[in-house]
XYZ file of C-alpha atoms in Angstrom:
450
model
C -4.072 8.908 37.755
C -4.505 8.366 33.906
C -8.355 8.717 33.231
C -10.316 6.284 30.839
C -11.539 8.350 27.563
C -14.902 7.411 26.483
C -14.453 6.929 22.436
C -18.258 8.779 20.863
C -17.901 6.931 17.428
C -17.154 9.085 14.455
C -18.890 8.542 11.130
C -16.542 7.235 8.718
C -17.851 7.827 5.030
C -18.008 4.251 2.885
C -16.627 2.086 5.557
C -16.528 -0.862 3.963
C -17.320 -3.665 6.745
C -18.998 -6.156 4.310
C -17.413 -9.964 5.195
C -14.883 -11.223 2.989
C -13.006 -14.024 1.921
C -10.173 -13.981 4.972
C -7.079 -16.063 3.774
C -6.452 -19.685 5.306
C -3.912 -18.097 7.829
C -6.884 -16.877 9.985
C -7.798 -20.542 10.539
C -4.492 -21.031 12.577
C -6.494 -19.330 15.819
C -9.506 -20.265 17.557
C -10.690 -16.871 17.657
C -14.344 -16.286 18.889
C -17.245 -14.959 16.519
C -18.919 -13.051 19.004
C -19.347 -8.869 18.888
C -15.907 -6.618 18.786
C -16.396 -4.022 21.118
C -12.641 -2.704 21.472
C -10.435 -1.210 24.339
C -7.649 0.989 22.836
C -4.549 1.590 24.645
C -1.796 3.947 23.921
C 1.174 4.574 25.802
C 3.394 7.918 25.146
C 7.271 7.459 25.102
C 7.937 11.311 25.208
C 8.097 11.289 21.363
C 4.592 11.521 19.969
C 1.647 13.683 19.607
C -0.903 11.707 21.977
C -4.020 12.853 20.706
C -3.384 12.354 16.957
C -1.938 8.741 17.265
C -5.293 8.028 19.081
C -7.072 9.592 16.688
C -5.566 7.389 13.815
C -5.657 4.339 15.934
C -9.218 4.705 16.705
C -9.768 5.328 12.873
C -7.903 1.903 12.183
C -9.688 0.067 14.571
C -12.868 1.402 12.583
C -11.745 0.384 9.540
C -11.061 -3.146 10.586
C -14.484 -3.169 11.590
C -13.839 -2.839 15.546
C -16.131 -0.925 17.725
C -13.841 1.346 20.435
C -15.713 1.734 23.304
C -12.933 3.309 25.613
C -9.213 4.337 25.327
C -6.660 4.216 27.982
C -3.564 6.758 27.741
C -0.265 6.550 29.769
C 3.373 7.526 29.781
C 6.236 5.715 30.385
C 9.719 5.762 29.930
C 10.403 2.709 28.408
C 7.970 -0.565 27.770
C 8.120 -3.292 30.599
C 9.690 -6.409 29.126
C 7.061 -8.726 30.773
C 3.489 -6.936 29.937
C 4.695 -3.933 28.282
C 2.643 -1.178 30.717
C 3.047 -1.455 34.309
C 0.981 -3.591 36.937
C -1.280 -0.385 38.041
C -1.833 0.192 33.958
C -2.801 -3.016 33.336
C -5.255 -3.194 36.573
C -6.893 0.070 34.350
C -7.118 -2.006 31.682
C -8.877 -4.742 33.106
C -11.121 -2.614 35.023
C -11.688 -0.870 31.418
C -12.678 -4.460 30.106
C -14.916 -5.515 32.448
C -16.670 -2.634 32.750
C -17.513 -2.114 28.975
C -17.674 -6.276 28.519
C -15.063 -5.983 25.956
C -13.900 -8.420 23.398
C -10.536 -6.990 21.991
C -7.975 -4.816 23.759
C -6.034 -3.037 20.958
C -2.061 -1.509 21.307
C -1.074 0.572 19.412
C 2.264 -0.529 19.398
C 4.102 -3.513 18.553
C 4.346 -6.344 21.215
C 6.595 -9.177 21.389
C 4.604 -12.383 21.122
C 5.594 -13.199 24.880
C 4.137 -9.869 26.073
C 0.572 -10.582 23.820
C 0.255 -13.995 25.598
C 1.288 -12.100 28.993
C -1.195 -9.353 29.052
C -4.172 -11.986 27.642
C -3.861 -14.143 30.194
C -3.821 -11.490 32.912
C -7.130 -9.853 30.867
C -8.696 -12.662 29.772
C -9.661 -11.812 26.380
C -7.845 -11.327 23.027
C -5.037 -8.566 22.412
C -4.093 -7.445 19.214
C -0.723 -5.181 18.672
C -0.828 -2.442 15.342
C 0.656 -4.690 13.296
C -1.833 -7.206 13.693
C -4.801 -4.609 13.555
C -3.349 -3.710 10.148
C -2.875 -6.880 8.757
C -6.768 -7.820 9.595
C -7.559 -4.906 7.306
C -5.407 -5.900 4.684
C -6.831 -9.449 4.529
C -10.277 -7.353 4.407
C -9.196 -5.676 1.487
C -7.340 -7.690 -0.622
C -9.108 -8.698 -3.703
C -6.887 -9.945 -6.220
C -4.988 -12.928 -6.335
C -1.721 -11.684 -6.099
C -2.789 -9.235 -3.176
C -4.092 -11.962 -1.469
C -1.072 -13.848 -1.190
C 0.634 -11.100 0.006
C -1.682 -10.841 2.559
C -1.725 -14.425 3.607
C 2.181 -14.511 4.044
C 2.452 -11.368 5.839
C -0.269 -12.989 8.333
C 1.584 -16.362 8.338
C 5.125 -14.572 9.314
C 3.212 -12.297 11.812
C 1.707 -15.459 13.781
C 4.798 -18.063 13.260
C 5.906 -16.643 16.511
C 2.618 -16.652 17.840
C 1.975 -20.439 17.609
C 1.781 -20.969 21.269
C -1.064 -19.285 21.978
C -2.961 -19.869 19.306
C -4.480 -23.659 20.135
C -5.385 -25.381 23.439
C -4.158 -28.625 22.252
C -0.268 -27.513 21.367
C 1.492 -29.625 23.857
C -0.249 -32.803 23.362
C 1.967 -36.141 22.005
C 0.525 -37.646 18.794
C -1.124 -40.861 19.996
C -2.517 -44.072 18.743
C -1.493 -47.042 17.017
C 1.668 -46.604 15.027
C 1.844 -43.003 16.622
C 3.476 -43.629 19.894
C 7.253 -42.676 20.959
C 8.764 -39.270 20.894
C 7.019 -37.905 17.690
C 6.449 -34.633 17.417
C 4.120 -32.138 19.486
C 1.091 -30.720 17.683
C 2.696 -27.189 17.984
C 5.772 -28.888 16.324
C 3.593 -29.905 13.374
C 1.744 -26.681 13.135
C 5.437 -24.560 12.854
C 6.698 -27.437 10.193
C 3.255 -26.852 8.206
C 3.615 -23.069 8.611
C 7.108 -23.029 7.327
C 6.062 -25.219 4.498
C 3.398 -22.686 3.510
C 5.459 -19.682 4.049
C 7.777 -21.094 1.699
C 5.101 -22.486 -1.341
C 3.837 -18.503 -0.807
C 7.512 -17.153 -1.701
C 7.381 -19.096 -4.886
C 4.154 -18.248 -6.015
C 5.093 -14.462 -5.240
C 8.520 -14.753 -6.824
C 6.413 -15.871 -10.354
C 4.550 -12.524 -9.531
C 7.651 -10.399 -9.410
C 9.279 -11.900 -12.572
C 5.841 -11.133 -14.764
C 6.234 -7.354 -13.197
C 9.549 -7.943 -14.397
C 8.376 -8.712 -17.698
C 5.524 -5.965 -17.896
C 8.259 -3.220 -16.644
C 11.122 -4.456 -19.461
C 7.928 -4.351 -22.236
C 7.846 -0.665 -21.317
C 11.280 0.354 -21.063
C 11.492 -1.438 -24.920
C 8.525 0.864 -25.785
C 10.011 3.911 -23.960
C 6.584 4.490 -21.971
C 7.581 5.887 -18.397
C 6.007 5.123 -15.327
C 4.590 7.393 -12.749
C 3.969 5.945 -9.412
C 1.400 7.559 -6.887
C 2.432 6.900 -3.230
C 1.416 8.857 0.088
C 0.067 8.450 3.382
C -3.153 6.483 3.444
C -6.408 8.537 2.865
C -4.416 11.206 0.846
C -6.448 10.785 -2.040
C -4.459 8.683 -4.424
C -7.277 6.498 -6.076
C -9.261 9.846 -6.463
C -6.447 11.420 -8.317
C -5.456 8.249 -10.602
C -9.551 8.143 -10.969
C -9.549 11.878 -12.499
C -6.117 11.406 -14.463
C -7.059 8.397 -16.156
C -11.083 8.361 -15.935
C -10.685 4.944 -13.964
C -13.203 3.507 -12.057
C -11.138 2.407 -9.065
C -12.440 1.921 -5.848
C -12.073 5.231 -3.752
C -13.145 6.052 -0.258
C -12.790 8.249 2.619
C -11.396 5.634 4.841
C -7.610 3.872 5.639
C -6.476 1.617 3.055
C -9.137 1.613 0.363
C -7.095 0.689 -1.763
C -4.304 -2.375 -1.177
C -4.224 -3.930 -4.911
C -1.977 -1.927 -7.237
C -3.527 -0.588 -10.880
C -1.931 0.285 -13.520
C -3.552 2.376 -16.642
C -2.251 4.089 -19.206
C -2.142 8.322 -19.009
C -1.769 10.164 -22.323
C 0.158 13.436 -21.977
C 0.128 14.527 -25.438
C -0.780 12.686 -28.840
C 2.825 11.539 -28.831
C 3.733 10.689 -25.462
C 1.859 8.378 -23.009
C 2.883 7.316 -19.348
C 1.776 4.226 -17.456
C 0.387 5.935 -14.057
C 0.650 3.041 -10.960
C -1.894 3.781 -7.991
C -0.398 2.129 -5.054
C -1.502 0.777 -1.464
C -1.232 4.288 0.916
C 1.619 4.048 3.611
C 1.056 4.562 7.389
C 3.274 5.114 10.444
C 4.911 2.092 12.084
C 4.349 -0.389 8.862
C 4.473 -3.788 9.898
C 7.815 -5.466 8.438
C 5.819 -7.874 7.483
C 3.930 -6.183 5.194
C 6.841 -4.683 3.656
C 8.826 -7.833 2.728
C 5.521 -9.313 1.664
C 4.603 -6.783 -0.792
C 7.960 -6.850 -2.554
C 6.827 -7.190 -5.243
C 4.202 -4.571 -5.466
C 6.858 -2.164 -4.089
C 8.668 -3.099 -6.577
C 6.687 -0.794 -8.673
C 7.166 2.351 -6.988
C 11.115 1.746 -6.824
C 11.507 1.082 -10.490
C 9.427 4.143 -11.576
C 10.623 6.822 -13.563
C 8.806 9.812 -11.131
C 7.182 9.880 -8.178
C 3.883 11.330 -7.144
C 3.907 12.245 -3.758
C 0.023 12.904 -2.753
C -0.230 14.588 0.146
C -3.492 16.012 2.217
C -3.058 19.837 2.205
C -5.623 19.670 4.862
C -3.930 17.412 7.334
C -2.454 19.517 9.919
C 0.128 16.571 10.526
C 1.256 16.996 6.714
C 4.843 17.483 7.163
C 4.758 14.537 9.703
C 3.286 12.321 7.267
C 5.664 13.409 4.320
C 8.027 12.716 6.513
C 7.192 9.215 7.831
C 5.815 8.132 3.705
C 9.706 9.356 2.670
C 10.915 6.757 5.575
C 9.302 4.017 4.098
C 10.534 4.800 0.683
C 13.542 4.981 2.099
C 13.729 1.568 3.905
C 12.399 0.019 0.235
C 14.869 1.677 -1.935
C 12.715 4.110 -3.166
C 14.186 7.544 -2.132
C 16.385 8.155 -5.388
C 13.571 8.145 -7.525
C 12.444 12.164 -8.386
C 9.705 13.109 -6.608
C 6.629 15.485 -7.909
C 4.438 16.960 -4.737
C 0.666 17.166 -4.975
C -0.931 18.806 -2.528
C -4.376 17.340 -2.815
C -7.888 18.364 -0.960
C -7.461 22.271 -1.241
C -11.014 22.129 -1.635
C -10.917 21.709 2.247
C -9.115 24.740 2.306
C -10.247 28.070 2.856
C -9.245 30.292 -0.205
C -6.930 27.927 -1.794
C -6.331 27.971 -5.468
C -5.063 25.629 -8.074
C -1.113 26.587 -8.355
C 2.329 25.441 -9.189
C 5.140 26.133 -7.242
C 8.347 25.161 -6.147
C 9.532 24.502 -2.586
C 12.672 25.629 -1.028
C 14.853 22.978 -2.640
C 13.640 23.655 -6.326
C 11.206 20.662 -6.425
C 7.859 20.782 -8.321
C 4.860 21.806 -5.893
C 1.296 21.542 -7.185
C -1.802 22.191 -5.581
C -5.188 20.402 -6.874
C -8.612 18.818 -6.152
C -9.034 15.495 -7.289
C -12.287 15.479 -5.708
C -13.595 18.436 -7.716
C -11.029 18.204 -10.574
C -9.185 21.215 -10.316
C -5.368 21.759 -10.981
C -5.229 18.481 -13.060
C -3.694 20.722 -16.560
C -1.190 21.735 -13.874
C -0.402 18.279 -13.103
C -0.703 17.438 -16.653
C 1.395 20.119 -17.772
C 3.894 19.184 -15.054
C 4.456 15.673 -16.242
C 4.914 16.819 -19.822
C 7.847 18.762 -18.869
C 9.501 16.113 -17.159
C 8.711 13.616 -19.577
C 9.667 16.441 -22.979
C 11.127 14.182 -25.448
C 12.401 15.834 -29.228
C 9.785 14.290 -31.482
C 10.156 13.000 -34.545
C 7.021 13.625 -36.986
C 7.105 12.985 -40.831
C 5.551 9.989 -43.639
C 7.359 6.533 -43.823
C 6.163 3.641 -46.386
C 5.067 0.544 -44.991
C 4.212 -2.168 -46.939
C 2.050 -5.457 -46.497
C 5.207 -7.350 -45.504
C 5.812 -4.778 -42.713
C 3.293 -5.762 -39.916
C 5.712 -6.138 -37.497
C 6.614 -2.360 -37.764
C 2.828 -1.276 -37.964
C 2.091 -3.567 -35.017
C 4.960 -1.689 -32.828
C 4.118 1.789 -33.725
C 0.296 1.134 -33.020
C 1.702 -0.181 -29.656
C 3.027 2.723 -29.212
C 0.564 5.526 -30.271
C 3.070 6.551 -32.866
C 0.692 6.544 -36.069
C -1.451 9.477 -36.890
C -2.715 8.380 -39.982
C -2.238 6.240 -42.910
C -3.083 6.260 -46.780
C -3.009 2.836 -48.748
C -2.281 3.308 -52.171
C -3.279 0.937 -55.400
C 0.097 -0.587 -55.226
C -0.810 -1.860 -51.411
C 2.022 0.145 -49.793
C 0.531 2.498 -46.867
C 1.699 6.193 -46.827
C 2.125 6.626 -43.061
C 2.622 9.796 -40.696
C 4.032 8.995 -37.476
C 5.126 10.870 -34.546
C 7.366 8.947 -32.386
C 9.995 10.291 -29.753
C 13.661 10.692 -31.135
C 14.858 7.449 -28.507
C 12.180 5.451 -30.381
C 12.601 6.607 -33.764
C 16.230 5.579 -33.729
C 15.536 2.297 -32.486
C 12.955 1.723 -35.423
C 15.666 3.179 -37.439
C 18.091 0.335 -36.598
C 15.649 -2.561 -36.565
C 13.893 -1.745 -39.791
C 15.672 0.799 -41.331
C 12.783 2.911 -41.669
C 13.375 6.510 -43.459
C 11.024 9.483 -43.732
C 10.036 10.308 -46.864
C 10.479 14.095 -48.514
């Protein structure tokens, strides 16, 4: 008989459990505001590592603000259609809920709406599946207007199939003078309002997508490549982002510390800049609602010129993590974008030094420590090699009437120096990629002076 394994809560550095303004979607459910003592459930279907899955589930629960008090594991050939687990296992979970006075049971699996309802009815407490747990973490971490819109859309799509258990009055007909008759149930009203809200959010996010398209088109016109940081959650992407760009993006040793994408200019040389994009971390079994809602954000990865795939080199399951990230990239259509593998956190390994290698397929493999800023020179050199272009250097004459040309050169950091003569003509020394020079020559008829 499977045993109950008591969890000793581990210290998670810099865990952010501060209350935030959650989206309006959370108001759709009557949830008790008591403690969050949680029983975790993981069922092995003979295709996963139980201990690793349990550790990740525990980390997710703690990141969401829960207090895991017990874990129940087990094995099955396939899920039960009604209650996911067997009757005996459900009784075991019920005993754990009563023994630990738990408020919440978290399943490390995707549950159907009917399974959630049936399990809640048997356990007399709230039940949350893996998708709901990740959505809750995202709701806490969203900071920007765009991020909150995306999380709310994902929540509403997830909740739309679970409304039947959300209220205690869903089957009541509207009553009162002028409201008698067939009418619609409160459940039908709420579903209709949900559909309206989902449509509104979709329109707003479509505007966000168009704005991002405009930004990407502007960078393409100026021949500024974009580099997206992707990787499993807590691989150190934000720390690497801060180290490379000298930014102050929030970074912490916790799952999904970064939710909102951030863009910064990274200067590789005096004449070559790229835009570095810090993105949300991926995770195994990422909810489909999140992938759909974060389409505008994930397009930054799909449209990137290069992906820096950041891997926690100290993670024993790093090969599995790499495969899981690549699977998500395939699902969003970003698997054709060139990759450079960045093995981060070598400071947590013994006798590991920064180095630049090639894997068996000839791809770049760079070992760094973003925390200690070691290996950054190797990474920059690898990026320079990727975006190496013939640089046109020389001096051109710009008259006072050529303000648009001067503005364009400054926008791409193409001006090294300029000297103004008495006649108002400026001698401007430039250094720009050949492709940009050709565009400027065609548009402004510029010519290098002897």
